[in-house]
Short mmCIF file of C-alpha atoms in Angstrom, two decimals:
data_model
loop_
_atom_site.label_atom_id
_atom_site.label_comp_id
_atom_site.label_asym_id
_atom_site.label_seq_id
_atom_site.Cartn_x
_atom_site.Cartn_y
_atom_site.Cartn_z
CA MET A 21 -0.05 -0.10 -0.11
CA GLY A 22 3.08 2.31 0.68
CA THR A 23 4.22 1.85 -2.51
CA ALA A 24 1.04 2.28 -4.10
CA LEU A 25 0.44 5.74 -1.93
CA VAL A 26 4.29 7.13 -2.91
CA SER A 27 2.82 5.86 -6.55
CA GLY A 28 -0.12 8.37 -6.64
CA GLY A 29 1.54 10.94 -5.18
CA LEU A 30 4.49 10.89 -7.80
CA THR A 31 1.38 10.32 -10.80
CA THR A 32 0.02 13.69 -9.50
CA LEU A 33 3.72 15.90 -9.46
CA ALA A 34 4.57 14.31 -13.01
CA ARG A 35 1.31 16.52 -13.81
CA THR A 36 2.82 19.05 -12.77
CA LEU A 37 6.34 18.52 -14.27
CA PRO A 38 7.48 20.12 -17.90
CA PRO A 39 7.11 17.18 -20.34
CA ALA A 40 11.37 17.34 -20.99
CA LEU A 41 11.38 17.20 -17.13
CA THR A 42 9.15 13.78 -16.79
CA HIS A 43 10.79 11.92 -19.05
CA VAL A 44 14.06 13.10 -17.40
CA THR A 45 12.66 11.69 -13.98
CA ALA A 46 11.63 8.55 -15.33
CA ALA A 47 14.27 7.62 -17.15
CA ALA A 48 16.52 8.12 -13.75
CA LEU A 49 14.42 6.38 -12.36
CA THR A 50 15.45 3.30 -14.27
CA ARG A 51 18.48 2.99 -13.36
CA ALA A 52 17.19 2.86 -9.82
CA ALA A 53 16.88 -0.40 -7.10
CA PRO A 54 15.06 -2.60 -9.74
CA PRO A 55 12.18 -3.33 -7.33
CA LEU A 56 11.53 1.23 -7.21
CA THR A 57 11.87 1.14 -11.06
CA ARG A 58 8.64 -1.56 -10.94
CA ALA A 59 6.47 0.45 -9.01
CA LEU A 60 7.55 4.05 -10.06
CA SER A 61 8.27 4.35 -13.85
CA PRO A 62 5.36 3.24 -15.36
CA ALA A 63 3.01 5.94 -13.34
CA LEU A 64 5.77 8.45 -15.27
CA THR A 65 5.14 7.44 -18.59
CA ARG A 66 1.18 7.02 -18.21
CA ALA A 67 1.68 10.87 -16.91
CA ALA A 68 3.98 12.03 -20.04
CA PRO A 69 1.46 11.95 -22.73
CA ALA A 70 -1.42 13.77 -20.05
CA VAL A 71 1.05 16.47 -20.14
CA SER A 72 2.22 16.32 -23.58
CA ARG A 73 -1.80 16.89 -24.41
CA ALA A 74 -2.33 19.70 -22.09
CA ALA A 75 0.80 21.93 -22.70
CA TYR A 76 -0.50 21.47 -27.00
CA HIS A 77 -2.83 24.54 -27.74
CA GLY A 78 -3.76 23.49 -31.67
CA PRO A 79 -5.91 21.97 -33.72
CA PRO A 80 -6.89 17.93 -33.12
CA GLY A 81 -5.12 15.15 -35.44
CA LEU A 82 -5.35 15.48 -39.06
CA THR A 83 -7.44 12.90 -40.30
CA LEU A 84 -9.92 12.75 -43.42
CA THR A 85 -12.72 13.63 -42.27
CA ARG A 86 -11.03 16.83 -40.26
CA ALA A 87 -8.95 17.77 -43.61
CA PHE A 88 -12.68 18.55 -44.59
CA SER A 89 -13.94 20.41 -41.66
CA GLU A 90 -10.98 22.00 -40.01
CA TRP A 91 -10.58 25.77 -41.19
CA THR A 92 -8.86 28.67 -39.66
CA PHE A 93 -10.34 32.91 -40.30
CA ASP A 94 -7.63 34.47 -41.50
CA PRO A 95 -9.13 38.54 -41.87
CA TRP A 96 -6.63 39.93 -44.03
CA MET A 97 -6.65 37.27 -46.88
CA THR A 98 -10.44 37.39 -46.78
CA ALA A 99 -10.62 40.70 -47.44
CA PHE A 100 -7.81 39.82 -49.89
CA VAL A 101 -10.14 37.21 -51.38
CA VAL A 102 -13.27 39.59 -51.51
CA ILE A 103 -11.64 42.33 -53.20
CA LEU A 104 -10.02 40.79 -55.66
CA GLY A 105 -13.23 38.31 -56.73
CA GLY A 106 -15.29 41.34 -56.09
CA GLY A 107 -13.36 43.60 -58.84
CA TYR A 108 -13.04 40.93 -61.00
CA LEU A 109 -17.06 40.06 -60.82
CA ALA A 110 -17.53 43.62 -60.91
CA GLY A 111 -15.23 43.51 -64.47
CA VAL A 112 -17.05 40.80 -65.69
CA ARG A 113 -20.71 42.56 -65.12
CA ARG A 114 -19.39 45.26 -67.68
CA GLN A 115 -17.46 42.48 -70.12
CA ARG A 116 -20.95 40.98 -70.93
CA ASP A 117 -19.22 38.61 -73.93
CA TRP A 118 -15.25 37.92 -71.19
CA PRO A 119 -15.32 33.86 -72.00
CA VAL A 120 -16.56 31.87 -68.66
CA ALA A 121 -13.36 29.80 -68.34
CA ARG A 122 -11.38 32.44 -67.82
CA ARG A 123 -14.15 33.04 -64.70
CA ILE A 124 -13.37 29.82 -63.57
CA TRP A 125 -9.52 30.06 -63.49
CA PHE A 126 -9.51 33.16 -61.64
CA LEU A 127 -12.44 32.81 -59.64
CA GLY A 128 -12.52 28.90 -58.87
CA LEU A 129 -9.37 27.66 -58.83
CA GLY A 130 -7.08 30.62 -58.32
CA LEU A 131 -9.43 31.94 -55.15
CA GLY A 132 -10.48 28.60 -54.27
CA PHE A 133 -6.65 27.24 -53.66
CA LEU A 134 -6.16 30.11 -52.42
CA VAL A 135 -8.86 29.82 -49.79
CA ILE A 136 -7.78 26.36 -49.12
CA ALA A 137 -4.02 27.45 -48.68
CA THR A 138 -4.77 30.26 -46.06
CA MET A 139 -7.83 28.81 -44.41
CA GLY A 140 -8.57 25.33 -45.33
CA PHE A 141 -7.23 22.85 -43.51
CA VAL A 142 -4.26 23.67 -45.09
CA GLY A 143 -3.96 27.20 -43.40
CA ALA A 144 -5.22 25.64 -39.87
CA TYR A 145 -2.91 22.79 -39.58
CA GLN A 146 0.54 24.72 -41.36
CA PRO A 147 1.68 25.70 -38.31
CA VAL A 148 1.79 22.67 -36.64
CA LEU A 149 2.64 20.43 -39.27
CA MET A 150 5.90 21.15 -41.40
CA TYR A 151 4.12 19.18 -44.60
CA ALA A 152 1.15 21.33 -44.46
CA ARG A 153 2.90 24.45 -44.21
CA ALA A 154 5.65 23.17 -47.53
CA LEU A 155 1.79 22.27 -49.15
CA GLN A 156 1.27 25.97 -48.85
CA THR A 157 3.82 26.69 -50.08
CA VAL A 158 2.96 24.94 -53.26
CA LEU A 159 -0.21 26.82 -53.33
CA LEU A 160 0.96 29.80 -52.79
CA VAL A 161 3.90 30.08 -55.04
CA LEU A 162 3.09 28.09 -57.90
CA VAL A 163 -0.94 26.96 -58.16
CA VAL A 164 -2.62 30.06 -57.43
CA PRO A 165 -0.60 32.33 -60.00
CA LEU A 166 -1.26 29.91 -62.39
CA PHE A 167 -4.83 30.03 -62.66
CA ILE A 168 -4.73 33.64 -61.63
CA ALA A 169 -2.78 34.61 -64.03
CA LEU A 170 -4.94 32.22 -66.68
CA GLY A 171 -7.91 34.76 -65.76
CA ARG A 172 -6.36 37.37 -67.79
CA PRO A 173 -6.71 39.71 -64.71
CA ILE A 174 -5.32 42.40 -66.81
CA SER A 175 -6.86 42.38 -69.97
CA LEU A 176 -9.71 42.66 -67.88
CA ALA A 177 -8.74 45.81 -66.87
CA ILE A 178 -7.51 46.91 -70.11
CA ALA A 179 -11.26 46.15 -71.51
CA VAL A 180 -13.27 48.00 -68.93
CA PHE A 181 -11.22 51.26 -68.58
CA PRO A 182 -9.97 51.67 -72.01
CA GLY A 183 -8.53 55.55 -70.32
CA ALA A 184 -6.55 53.88 -67.24
CA GLY A 185 -6.05 50.59 -69.89
CA ARG A 186 -3.69 52.97 -72.10
CA ARG A 187 -1.91 54.34 -68.44
CA LEU A 188 -1.55 50.37 -67.88
CA GLU A 189 -0.31 49.30 -71.39
CA THR A 190 2.51 52.22 -71.33
CA ALA A 191 4.02 50.96 -67.82
CA ILE A 192 3.89 47.12 -69.15
CA GLY A 193 6.09 48.51 -72.23
CA SER A 194 8.49 50.56 -70.34
CA ARG A 195 11.58 49.82 -69.45
CA LEU A 196 11.75 49.63 -66.28
CA ALA A 197 9.04 46.72 -66.52
CA ARG A 198 11.27 44.86 -69.52
CA LEU A 199 13.72 45.32 -66.45
CA ILE A 200 11.91 43.40 -63.70
CA THR A 201 10.34 40.44 -65.98
CA PHE A 202 13.53 39.56 -67.15
CA PRO A 203 13.38 35.59 -67.06
CA ALA A 204 16.53 35.50 -65.54
CA ILE A 205 15.12 37.57 -62.32
CA THR A 206 11.75 36.02 -62.49
CA THR A 207 12.60 32.68 -62.21
CA PHE A 208 15.48 33.89 -59.54
CA ALA A 209 12.66 35.63 -57.30
CA LEU A 210 10.63 32.12 -57.25
CA VAL A 211 12.90 29.42 -56.74
CA GLY A 212 15.32 31.80 -53.67
CA VAL A 213 12.31 33.11 -51.64
CA PRO A 214 10.73 30.00 -50.82
CA PHE A 215 14.51 29.06 -50.20
CA ALA A 216 15.24 31.82 -48.24
CA MET A 217 12.01 31.63 -46.23
CA TYR A 218 13.12 27.31 -45.10
CA PHE A 219 16.83 28.85 -44.50
CA THR A 220 16.73 31.69 -42.28
CA SER A 221 14.53 32.90 -39.30
CA TRP A 222 11.81 33.84 -41.63
CA TYR A 223 10.72 30.62 -41.10
CA ALA A 224 9.76 30.88 -38.06
CA ALA A 225 8.83 34.38 -37.37
CA VAL A 226 5.21 33.45 -39.51
CA TYR A 227 3.96 31.84 -36.29
CA HIS A 228 5.40 34.86 -34.04
CA SER A 229 3.74 37.63 -35.88
CA GLY A 230 0.42 38.24 -37.84
CA VAL A 231 1.79 41.41 -39.56
CA VAL A 232 4.95 39.02 -41.17
CA ARG A 233 2.15 36.10 -41.74
CA GLU A 234 0.49 37.86 -44.48
CA LEU A 235 2.87 39.69 -45.85
CA THR A 236 4.18 36.22 -46.57
CA PHE A 237 1.52 35.43 -48.37
CA LEU A 238 2.19 38.38 -50.18
CA ALA A 239 5.43 37.47 -50.69
CA LEU A 240 5.12 34.28 -52.52
CA MET A 241 2.45 35.05 -54.33
CA ALA A 242 4.05 37.70 -56.23
CA PRO A 243 7.21 36.38 -58.30
CA GLY A 244 4.57 33.41 -59.44
CA PHE A 245 2.23 35.94 -60.79
CA VAL A 246 5.09 37.28 -62.43
CA PHE A 247 6.27 34.30 -63.69
CA PHE A 248 2.84 33.00 -65.07
CA TRP A 249 2.10 36.01 -66.68
CA THR A 250 4.86 36.99 -68.42
CA LEU A 251 5.25 33.30 -70.06
CA LEU A 252 1.90 32.67 -70.77
CA ARG A 253 1.91 35.91 -72.62
CA VAL A 254 -1.71 35.43 -72.55
CA ASP A 255 -2.25 38.97 -71.11
CA PRO A 256 -0.07 42.23 -72.47
CA VAL A 257 3.36 41.86 -71.27
CA PRO A 258 6.19 43.79 -71.10
CA LYS A 259 8.34 41.17 -73.53
CA ARG A 260 6.94 38.48 -75.68
CA TYR A 261 9.99 35.68 -75.81
CA SER A 262 9.65 32.91 -77.68
CA TYR A 263 8.29 29.34 -76.18
CA ALA A 264 11.95 27.85 -76.15
CA VAL A 265 12.30 30.16 -73.69
CA SER A 266 9.74 29.44 -72.00
CA MET A 267 10.41 25.59 -72.37
CA TRP A 268 13.92 27.00 -70.75
CA ILE A 269 12.26 28.58 -67.91
CA THR A 270 10.36 26.17 -66.75
CA ALA A 271 12.74 23.93 -66.45
CA ALA A 272 14.83 25.86 -64.80
CA GLU A 273 12.29 26.58 -62.18
CA VAL A 274 11.35 22.64 -61.91
CA ILE A 275 15.28 22.41 -60.78
CA GLY A 276 14.96 24.97 -58.53
CA ASP A 277 11.94 23.13 -56.74
CA ALA A 278 13.55 19.88 -56.91
CA PHE A 279 16.85 21.71 -55.39
CA LEU A 280 15.05 23.07 -52.45
CA GLY A 281 12.56 20.15 -51.90
CA ILE A 282 16.14 17.66 -51.41
CA ALA A 283 18.01 20.85 -49.56
CA VAL A 284 14.71 20.65 -46.94
CA ILE A 285 15.50 17.02 -46.56
CA ALA A 286 18.86 17.05 -45.86
CA ASP A 287 19.55 19.06 -43.51
CA GLN A 288 20.84 17.55 -40.31
CA ASN A 289 19.50 20.77 -38.25
CA GLN A 290 15.67 20.77 -37.63
CA ILE A 291 13.71 23.68 -39.80
CA GLY A 292 11.63 26.25 -36.56
CA ALA A 293 13.01 23.66 -33.97
CA ALA A 294 12.69 25.96 -30.98
CA TYR A 295 8.98 26.80 -32.29
CA TYR A 296 8.25 23.21 -33.16
CA HIS A 297 9.98 22.01 -29.89
CA ALA A 298 8.18 24.07 -27.54
CA LEU A 299 4.59 23.82 -29.61
CA ALA A 300 4.75 19.89 -28.09
CA ARG A 301 2.29 18.19 -30.66
CA PRO A 302 0.87 15.05 -29.41
CA PHE A 303 -0.05 13.96 -32.45
CA GLY A 304 1.79 12.73 -36.41
CA PRO A 305 5.21 12.42 -37.65
CA SER A 306 8.16 12.79 -35.41
CA LEU A 307 9.58 16.31 -36.09
CA ALA A 308 12.68 14.82 -38.35
CA THR A 309 9.95 12.66 -40.27
CA ASP A 310 8.17 15.70 -40.77
CA GLN A 311 10.65 18.15 -42.09
CA VAL A 312 11.39 15.14 -44.73
CA LEU A 313 7.90 14.57 -45.67
CA ALA A 314 7.98 18.35 -46.44
CA GLY A 315 11.01 17.91 -48.71
CA GLY A 316 9.31 15.16 -50.32
CA VAL A 317 6.13 17.56 -50.78
CA LEU A 318 8.41 21.11 -52.19
CA TRP A 319 10.19 18.72 -53.87
CA VAL A 320 7.55 15.93 -55.97
CA LEU A 321 4.53 18.04 -55.85
CA GLY A 322 6.53 21.26 -56.61
CA ASP A 323 7.63 19.75 -60.17
CA LEU A 324 3.62 18.38 -60.85
CA VAL A 325 2.48 21.85 -60.72
CA GLY A 326 4.41 22.12 -63.91
CA LEU A 327 2.59 20.38 -66.05
CA PRO A 328 -0.83 22.45 -66.27
CA PHE A 329 1.46 25.35 -66.78
CA LEU A 330 3.63 23.21 -69.54
CA ALA A 331 -0.19 22.22 -71.11
CA ALA A 332 -0.73 25.76 -70.91
CA GLN A 333 1.64 26.80 -73.22
CA LEU A 334 1.48 23.98 -75.42
CA ILE A 335 -1.98 24.89 -76.30
CA GLN A 336 -0.99 28.42 -76.14
CA MET A 337 1.70 27.29 -78.82
CA MET A 338 -0.76 25.13 -81.10
CA ARG A 339 -2.96 28.96 -81.01
CA GLU A 340 0.41 30.85 -81.93
CA ASP A 341 0.92 28.33 -85.03
CA ASP A 342 -2.83 28.46 -86.23
CA SER A 343 -2.72 32.17 -86.33
CA ASP A 344 0.47 32.16 -87.88
CA ALA A 345 -0.85 29.19 -90.22
CA ALA A 346 -3.96 31.97 -91.12
CA ARG A 347 -2.27 34.91 -92.05
CA ILE A 348 0.22 32.91 -94.11
CA ASP A 349 -2.30 31.59 -96.02
CA ALA A 350 -4.25 35.19 -96.44
CA ASP A 351 -0.60 36.65 -96.98
CA LEU A 352 -0.26 34.29 -100.11
CA ASP A 353 -4.40 34.79 -101.72
CA ALA A 354 -3.53 38.27 -101.77
CA LYS A 355 0.04 37.51 -103.92
CA GLU A 356 -2.28 35.26 -105.89
CA ALA A 357 -4.78 37.52 -106.20
CA ASP A 358 -2.64 40.37 -107.17
CA LEU A 359 -0.77 38.25 -109.90
CA LYS A 360 -3.95 37.18 -111.64
CA ILE A 361 -5.39 40.73 -111.97
CA ALA A 362 -1.55 42.08 -113.37
CA ALA A 363 -1.88 38.95 -115.36
CA ALA A 364 -5.48 39.90 -116.48
CA VAL A 365 -4.45 43.57 -117.18
CA ARG A 366 -1.57 43.16 -119.39
CA ASP A 367 -3.87 41.04 -121.40
CA GLU A 368 -6.16 43.20 -121.85
CA LEU A 369 -3.42 45.38 -122.97
CA GLY A 370 -1.88 42.87 -125.02
CA GLN A 371 1.94 43.05 -123.45
CA ALA A 372 2.89 39.55 -123.74
CA ASP A 373 4.97 38.62 -120.55
CA GLU A 374 8.74 39.95 -119.93
CA PRO A 375 11.41 37.34 -118.90
CA GLY A 376 10.86 36.11 -115.40
CA GLN A 377 7.79 38.14 -114.71
CA ALA A 378 4.93 35.90 -115.23
CA ASP A 379 7.15 33.27 -112.68
CA GLU A 380 5.54 31.29 -109.64
CA PRO A 381 6.29 33.46 -106.28
CA LYS A 382 8.84 32.25 -103.84
CA PRO A 383 7.81 30.18 -100.92
CA TRP A 384 6.40 31.83 -98.16
CA TRP A 385 9.08 30.79 -96.02
CA GLU A 386 11.49 32.92 -97.87
CA ASP A 387 9.30 35.77 -97.01
CA ASP A 388 8.86 35.36 -93.11
CA PRO A 389 11.15 36.94 -90.94
CA ARG A 390 11.73 34.07 -88.50
CA PHE A 391 13.16 32.43 -91.36
CA THR A 392 14.65 35.65 -93.68
CA SER A 393 18.10 34.99 -92.43
CA ARG A 394 18.23 31.16 -93.67
CA PHE A 395 17.67 31.43 -96.81
CA LYS A 396 20.23 34.89 -97.92
CA ALA A 397 22.51 35.14 -100.59
CA PRO A 398 26.20 33.79 -98.88
CA GLN A 399 28.74 36.71 -98.97
CA ASP A 400 31.44 36.65 -101.34
#
């Protein structure tokens, strides 16, 4: 009975101790005399999880059901989504023929994924699970900007507000805009901003300051939007780069995503260690495993998200080829019509064709600016 009394008293004492001290005390008792160890160590072992649960303040363990039911409210992101969505809808109401597909890209997928990333289960669990934070990073850097750019907000603004639209087009065509949107700069920012966040004190600062958190969301989305806006070319852009350049830039982005993910996996130091240890999360993977999962999310999902972008590029390339083919056909038809008219005039005047005057027109590619240099006569 004495042993039971001591065991019960130590159980009460253990519940008042922090988790780390509880485990240290249990380990010390393990090295004590065997009878005492058998009597006291189980009490402390049972008390440790209860202490951890009491110290933890956050959402419950993540399950499939909670992935749909757990939400958090972010007033600043709510206002941001309402402003973007309301402005876009107002423009669509004035531009009645605006395609439905663009509305789905912008409102349904772009803003929809933004809500999930900041206020859905991803936003609810990103403070406690590192792989949820990584998923949020992928959504904000790649997914949300891609679909917002596909919604063509700049073209809509220019169509709805012609006066302001002309000034906007002038600003887009400026030398400063061409410099800022140079592909090497946009790609570096797209990869560099997340890299700086994960490997500096910026990572943990997001959890301690609401202002830093909101600014971080914007800092992640801005490079992504500029990247997709300039390469998709569905809106007016400072400079239209060839699709060959777009493919090279996309390849660099994919390599950058892989490098970031591998760096997180290979890092021997726990990212945000002080914060996660103080959090004392009682569920889910260990901190080391969580970091490996986060690196995998950044690597694999970051590269997989590039597939819709490549598909969009392919569609735009096919449309551009169709447009070029139609233009070339129209030019050839016009030249052929001019030749027929000239021939008819000569017949009426009774003039004979001069040598070389009735020759067949040159192949179209010899006059196309993209290929003219290939058919120049060699210089002696």
